[in-house]
Structures are given as C-alpha cells and as structure tokens.
Short mmCIF file of C-alpha atoms in Angstrom, two decimals:
data_model
loop_
_atom_site.label_atom_id
_atom_site.label_comp_id
_atom_site.label_asym_id
_atom_site.label_seq_id
_atom_site.Cartn_x
_atom_site.Cartn_y
_atom_site.Cartn_z
CA THR A 298 0.00 0.00 0.00
CA GLU A 299 0.96 3.64 -0.29
CA GLY A 300 1.35 3.83 3.50
CA GLU A 301 4.07 1.19 3.42
CA ARG A 302 6.35 3.61 1.59
CA MET A 303 6.12 6.12 4.45
CA LYS A 304 7.98 6.24 7.75
CA VAL A 305 6.26 6.39 11.11
CA THR A 306 6.81 9.74 12.78
CA GLU A 307 4.92 8.98 15.99
CA VAL A 308 3.16 6.12 17.81
CA ARG A 309 0.41 7.21 20.21
CA PHE A 310 -1.80 5.46 22.73
CA GLU A 311 -5.14 6.58 24.11
CA GLY A 312 -7.06 5.15 27.08
CA ASN A 313 -4.07 3.68 28.91
CA SER A 314 -3.34 4.50 32.54
CA LEU A 315 -2.18 1.22 34.09
CA VAL A 316 0.48 0.45 31.48
CA PRO A 317 2.79 3.32 30.43
CA SER A 318 2.90 4.28 26.76
CA GLU A 319 6.61 3.47 26.63
CA ASP A 320 5.91 -0.14 27.64
CA LEU A 321 3.19 -0.38 25.01
CA LYS A 322 5.57 1.00 22.38
CA ASP A 323 8.11 -1.68 23.31
CA ALA A 324 5.47 -4.36 22.73
CA CYS A 325 4.63 -3.09 19.24
CA GLN A 326 6.38 -3.81 15.97
CA ILE A 327 5.39 -0.44 14.51
CA ARG A 328 8.20 1.90 15.59
CA LYS A 329 8.93 5.58 15.22
CA GLY A 330 11.45 6.14 12.44
CA LYS A 331 10.73 2.80 10.74
CA ARG A 332 8.77 2.11 7.57
CA PHE A 333 5.08 1.49 8.10
CA ARG A 334 4.00 -2.10 7.39
CA ASP A 335 0.43 -3.33 7.08
CA ASP A 336 1.21 -6.75 8.58
CA MET A 337 2.78 -5.23 11.69
CA PHE A 338 -0.10 -2.78 12.02
CA ALA A 339 -2.51 -5.75 12.00
CA GLU A 340 -0.49 -7.76 14.53
CA ASP A 341 0.22 -5.01 17.07
CA PRO A 342 -3.24 -5.10 18.71
CA LEU A 343 -2.59 -8.77 19.55
CA ARG A 344 0.77 -7.83 21.07
CA ILE A 345 -0.81 -5.04 23.08
CA ARG A 346 -3.47 -7.36 24.43
CA SER A 347 -0.83 -9.96 25.30
CA LEU A 348 1.07 -7.36 27.33
CA TYR A 349 -2.10 -6.42 29.18
CA ASN A 350 -2.82 -10.10 29.91
CA ASP A 351 0.56 -10.25 31.64
CA GLU A 352 -0.52 -7.26 33.73
CA GLY A 353 -3.71 -8.99 34.86
CA CYS A 354 -5.98 -7.12 32.45
CA LEU A 355 -7.75 -10.12 30.95
CA ASN A 356 -10.52 -8.06 29.34
CA ALA A 357 -8.25 -5.48 27.72
CA LYS A 358 -9.11 -4.53 24.15
CA VAL A 359 -7.76 -2.40 21.36
CA LEU A 360 -10.89 -0.49 20.38
CA ASP A 361 -9.35 1.29 17.40
CA ALA A 362 -6.13 1.41 15.43
CA ARG A 363 -5.65 4.23 12.98
CA ARG A 364 -2.93 5.75 10.84
CA GLU A 365 -2.94 9.35 9.68
CA VAL A 366 -0.56 11.43 7.63
CA SER A 367 1.42 13.76 9.89
CA GLU A 368 0.76 17.50 9.75
CA ASP A 369 3.93 18.11 7.76
CA GLY A 370 2.99 15.35 5.33
CA GLU A 371 6.32 13.63 5.86
CA GLY A 372 5.13 10.45 7.55
CA LEU A 373 2.43 8.59 9.44
CA VAL A 374 1.09 8.99 12.96
CA VAL A 375 -0.16 5.65 14.32
CA THR A 376 -2.67 5.64 17.17
CA TYR A 377 -3.94 2.70 19.21
CA VAL A 378 -7.00 3.25 21.40
CA VAL A 379 -7.13 0.81 24.31
CA GLU A 380 -9.67 -0.17 26.93
CA GLU A 381 -7.75 -1.66 29.84
CA GLY A 382 -10.57 -3.08 31.94
CA PRO A 383 -10.03 -4.33 35.50
CA GLN A 384 -6.75 -5.76 36.76
CA PHE A 385 -7.27 -9.31 38.06
CA VAL A 386 -5.43 -10.73 41.07
CA PHE A 387 -4.63 -14.44 41.15
CA ASP A 388 -6.59 -16.41 43.76
CA GLY A 389 -4.50 -19.59 43.61
CA TYR A 390 -4.36 -23.05 42.05
CA THR A 391 -6.55 -26.04 42.82
CA VAL A 392 -4.90 -29.36 41.91
CA GLU A 393 -7.14 -32.32 41.09
CA PHE A 394 -6.12 -35.88 40.26
CA ALA A 395 -8.17 -38.26 38.11
CA ASP A 396 -6.90 -41.25 40.11
CA ALA A 397 -7.56 -41.81 43.81
CA GLU A 398 -3.86 -42.30 44.54
CA SER A 399 -1.51 -39.90 42.78
CA GLN A 400 1.99 -40.89 41.69
CA VAL A 401 3.30 -37.37 42.38
CA SER A 402 2.45 -35.43 45.54
CA GLU A 403 0.51 -32.18 45.34
CA ASP A 404 3.41 -30.43 47.13
CA THR A 405 5.81 -31.56 44.41
CA ILE A 406 3.48 -30.17 41.76
CA ARG A 407 3.10 -26.88 43.60
CA ASP A 408 6.89 -26.55 43.71
CA GLU A 409 6.73 -26.18 39.90
CA LEU A 410 4.26 -23.28 40.04
CA GLY A 411 5.56 -19.72 39.89
CA LEU A 412 2.24 -17.89 40.10
CA GLU A 413 1.08 -17.47 43.70
CA ALA A 414 -2.16 -16.34 45.33
CA GLY A 415 -2.11 -12.57 45.72
CA ASP A 416 0.00 -11.97 42.61
CA VAL A 417 -1.29 -9.85 39.77
CA PHE A 418 -2.30 -12.47 37.20
CA ASN A 419 0.32 -13.01 34.50
CA ALA A 420 -0.79 -15.03 31.47
CA THR A 421 2.77 -15.91 30.38
CA GLN A 422 3.71 -17.21 33.83
CA TYR A 423 0.46 -19.19 33.94
CA ARG A 424 1.28 -20.91 30.63
CA GLU A 425 4.80 -21.65 31.87
CA ASP A 426 3.36 -23.19 35.05
CA VAL A 427 1.13 -25.57 33.08
CA ILE A 428 4.06 -26.55 30.84
CA ALA A 429 6.24 -27.12 33.91
CA VAL A 430 3.74 -29.54 35.46
CA ASP A 431 3.41 -31.39 32.16
CA GLY A 432 7.21 -31.59 31.91
CA LEU A 433 7.50 -32.84 35.50
CA TYR A 434 5.46 -35.89 34.57
CA ARG A 435 6.98 -36.50 31.15
CA ASN A 436 10.47 -36.41 32.61
CA ARG A 437 9.62 -39.19 35.05
CA GLY A 438 8.18 -41.47 32.36
CA ASN A 439 4.50 -40.42 32.36
CA ILE A 440 4.58 -39.60 28.65
CA LEU A 441 0.79 -40.03 28.33
CA VAL A 442 -0.03 -37.49 31.04
CA VAL A 443 -2.87 -35.03 30.40
CA VAL A 444 -2.84 -31.72 32.30
CA GLN A 445 -6.12 -29.89 31.75
CA ASP A 446 -6.08 -26.29 32.96
CA THR A 447 -9.18 -24.17 33.59
CA LEU A 448 -9.39 -20.49 34.52
CA ASP A 449 -12.32 -19.11 36.53
CA THR A 450 -12.67 -15.33 36.63
CA ASN A 451 -14.69 -13.50 39.27
CA THR A 452 -15.40 -10.13 37.68
CA ALA A 453 -17.06 -8.69 40.77
CA ALA A 454 -14.07 -9.49 43.00
CA GLU A 455 -11.57 -8.92 40.16
CA THR A 456 -9.88 -12.23 40.93
CA VAL A 457 -9.03 -15.27 38.82
CA SER A 458 -8.37 -18.81 40.03
CA ALA A 459 -7.06 -21.86 38.19
CA THR A 460 -7.71 -25.59 38.35
CA LEU A 461 -5.19 -28.15 37.14
CA SER A 462 -6.91 -31.48 36.46
CA ILE A 463 -4.27 -34.17 36.03
CA ARG A 464 -4.69 -37.60 34.46
CA GLU A 465 -1.27 -39.05 35.19
CA GLY A 466 -1.35 -42.23 33.13
CA ASN A 467 1.13 -45.05 33.67
CA THR A 468 4.86 -44.58 34.09
CA ILE A 469 6.04 -46.02 30.78
CA THR A 470 9.20 -48.11 30.65
CA ILE A 471 11.14 -48.81 27.48
CA GLY A 472 10.78 -52.23 25.86
CA GLU A 473 12.77 -52.89 22.71
CA ILE A 474 14.61 -50.11 20.87
CA ASP A 475 14.11 -50.24 17.10
CA VAL A 476 16.37 -47.91 15.08
CA GLN A 477 15.07 -47.25 11.58
CA GLY A 478 16.18 -45.18 8.57
CA LEU A 479 19.87 -45.99 8.83
CA THR A 480 21.82 -45.56 5.61
CA LYS A 481 25.06 -43.82 6.64
CA THR A 482 24.98 -43.88 10.42
CA LYS A 483 26.01 -47.07 12.23
CA GLN A 484 23.42 -48.50 14.60
CA HIS A 485 25.87 -48.97 17.48
CA ILE A 486 26.68 -45.24 17.38
CA VAL A 487 23.00 -44.32 17.77
CA MET A 488 22.58 -46.87 20.55
CA ARG A 489 25.62 -45.44 22.32
CA GLU A 490 24.10 -41.95 22.35
CA LEU A 491 20.80 -43.33 23.62
CA SER A 492 22.58 -45.23 26.39
CA ARG A 493 24.46 -42.11 27.46
CA MET A 494 21.10 -40.45 28.10
CA GLY A 495 19.81 -43.43 30.09
CA ILE A 496 17.56 -44.58 27.23
CA LYS A 497 17.69 -48.34 27.65
CA PRO A 498 15.23 -51.24 27.83
CA GLY A 499 13.62 -51.32 31.27
CA GLU A 500 14.26 -47.63 32.00
CA PRO A 501 11.53 -44.96 32.18
CA MET A 502 10.75 -43.26 28.88
CA GLN A 503 11.63 -39.69 29.86
CA ALA A 504 10.84 -36.81 27.52
CA GLY A 505 13.81 -34.70 28.63
CA SER A 506 16.28 -37.50 27.92
CA LEU A 507 14.74 -38.07 24.50
CA ASP A 508 15.07 -34.38 23.65
CA LYS A 509 18.77 -34.37 24.62
CA ALA A 510 19.43 -37.60 22.74
CA ARG A 511 17.78 -36.15 19.64
CA GLN A 512 20.10 -33.13 19.75
CA ASN A 513 23.18 -35.33 20.27
CA ILE A 514 22.31 -37.68 17.40
CA ILE A 515 21.66 -34.82 14.97
CA GLN A 516 25.11 -33.44 15.81
CA LEU A 517 26.77 -36.73 14.82
CA GLY A 518 26.86 -35.70 11.17
CA SER A 519 25.57 -33.09 8.74
CA PHE A 520 23.78 -35.86 6.81
CA ILE A 521 21.38 -36.45 9.72
CA GLN A 522 18.42 -34.17 9.08
CA ASP A 523 16.12 -35.21 11.89
CA VAL A 524 15.44 -37.82 14.56
CA ARG A 525 11.97 -38.79 15.72
CA PHE A 526 11.02 -40.99 18.64
CA ASN A 527 7.76 -42.92 18.38
CA PRO A 528 6.43 -45.15 21.18
CA ARG A 529 5.04 -48.46 19.89
CA ALA A 530 2.46 -50.47 21.79
CA THR A 531 3.33 -53.79 23.40
CA ASP A 532 1.23 -56.36 25.23
CA ASP A 533 1.93 -54.45 28.47
CA ASP A 534 0.23 -51.07 29.01
CA LYS A 535 3.17 -49.95 31.15
CA ARG A 536 5.81 -50.78 28.56
CA LYS A 537 6.28 -49.43 25.04
CA ASP A 538 8.90 -50.13 22.45
CA LEU A 539 10.83 -47.09 21.27
CA VAL A 540 11.09 -46.59 17.51
CA VAL A 541 13.98 -44.30 16.61
CA ASP A 542 13.38 -42.92 13.12
CA LEU A 543 16.40 -41.26 11.50
CA ARG A 544 16.03 -38.96 8.50
CA GLU A 545 19.30 -38.87 6.54
CA ASN A 546 20.10 -37.07 3.29
#
C-alpha cells in the first residue's frame, strides 16, 4: 500500500493509565522512524493485548487502530485506542487428580508453580506453570499425562483462580529399541548416544532425555536431518517399544 512507503513519525496510545505508553511501544512492531508495514499494524493489537494479559488485564481490548498522515505530510502517525478493563489478582491453584492415589504429591506439583495467590495475574507465567507440570510428569516417564487447565474469573471481586486437572497415566518403561532409517549412520553409534542419556530397555521413557538424545544424534553428522522418537504399543500397558526414526540425506 501507499502507507508502506512512508515512515512512522509517531506512535500514540489513548485510554491507557495502568500500562505506560513506553511499555506499550516496546510491545509493538510499529516503531517511530521505521517504515510502516500493514502486517505489523494488524499484529500489534494482539501484542498489546498480550502485554495487558501479563498485567492482569484479561478483558483489555484495542478499540481502534488508525494511521494518519502527519501534519507536515512527511510520515504517518499511528494511534492505538485501548480499553484496559479491571486488573485481576490471582486467587490460587486447585490441583485435582483423576486417580484416587496420585503418583506425584501435590506439594511436588506446587513446587513447579511460579504464580502465587495474591499476585497480579500473568498469562505468560500461567502458561509456563502448566508446561512445567506437564514436563515434570513426562520427565519421570508419564509420557501419556494429560494436564487440563481451567481459569475461573470473578469479575465482581476482580480475581481469577485456576484448576489443574491431572490424568497421570502409567509410568512407561522402554521395551525394545528399534532404530530405523539408517543408511550412513552405524546403529551402534546411535545406541551409544541413547545409552548415554539413560535410554535403555527397562528404563523410564523420559521426555527430557529423549530431547537431549535427539540433539546429540543430529550433531553426529551433517547428513542427519532429523530424529523422531515414536512409542510403539506392546502387550503391556506400562511398557512401550521405542522406535527411533532417523532422516538422513
């Protein structure tokens, strides 16, 4: 568009009081002194809302985004009109287990959580907390774990609480290891790297160890394009064979 040939002379914000304009500018891709771009102009409202979600403003909106030629005609003035809404305070986590007896204690799970009751709600920290709980299980062999998170907002009290419903699944141990796709790489070299990471028959199938092994195997040679690990069912629900699929060029 014609606007994309012009530079931005100013970025303005209207309706903000909780978050300073300078912080909002830092969140945006449209910058003073840079060429205007339609794609960035379209994406910036999402970035602004994301910033507000990290400040507890879960109902924040960008009501309007406009661009106008500056008074001297030399560039564009970009204005974002925001509605911040209330700032929500976190009211804490509730942890629920699908099974009567959990494999991991609630205290251990809570040790993974960074967001605490009384904090201003932060959407990024909340997502990291859920990922951390999922990783806790996957790194102990519960590769089929399901962590379902639910947020409950109380608009009147301006609080938000969260429930983590956990279906742990079995701790999966490794049965046979089946390496496929070998053309240039020797099987014993792949098995050596797996063994170094504790990936052996009878050991827990841990996601973190698989990730590290994948990186190590890819670094064995430039001809290795990718490594994929695929669990394969056995006659035992608590044991799965591990298929190691190499992609070589």
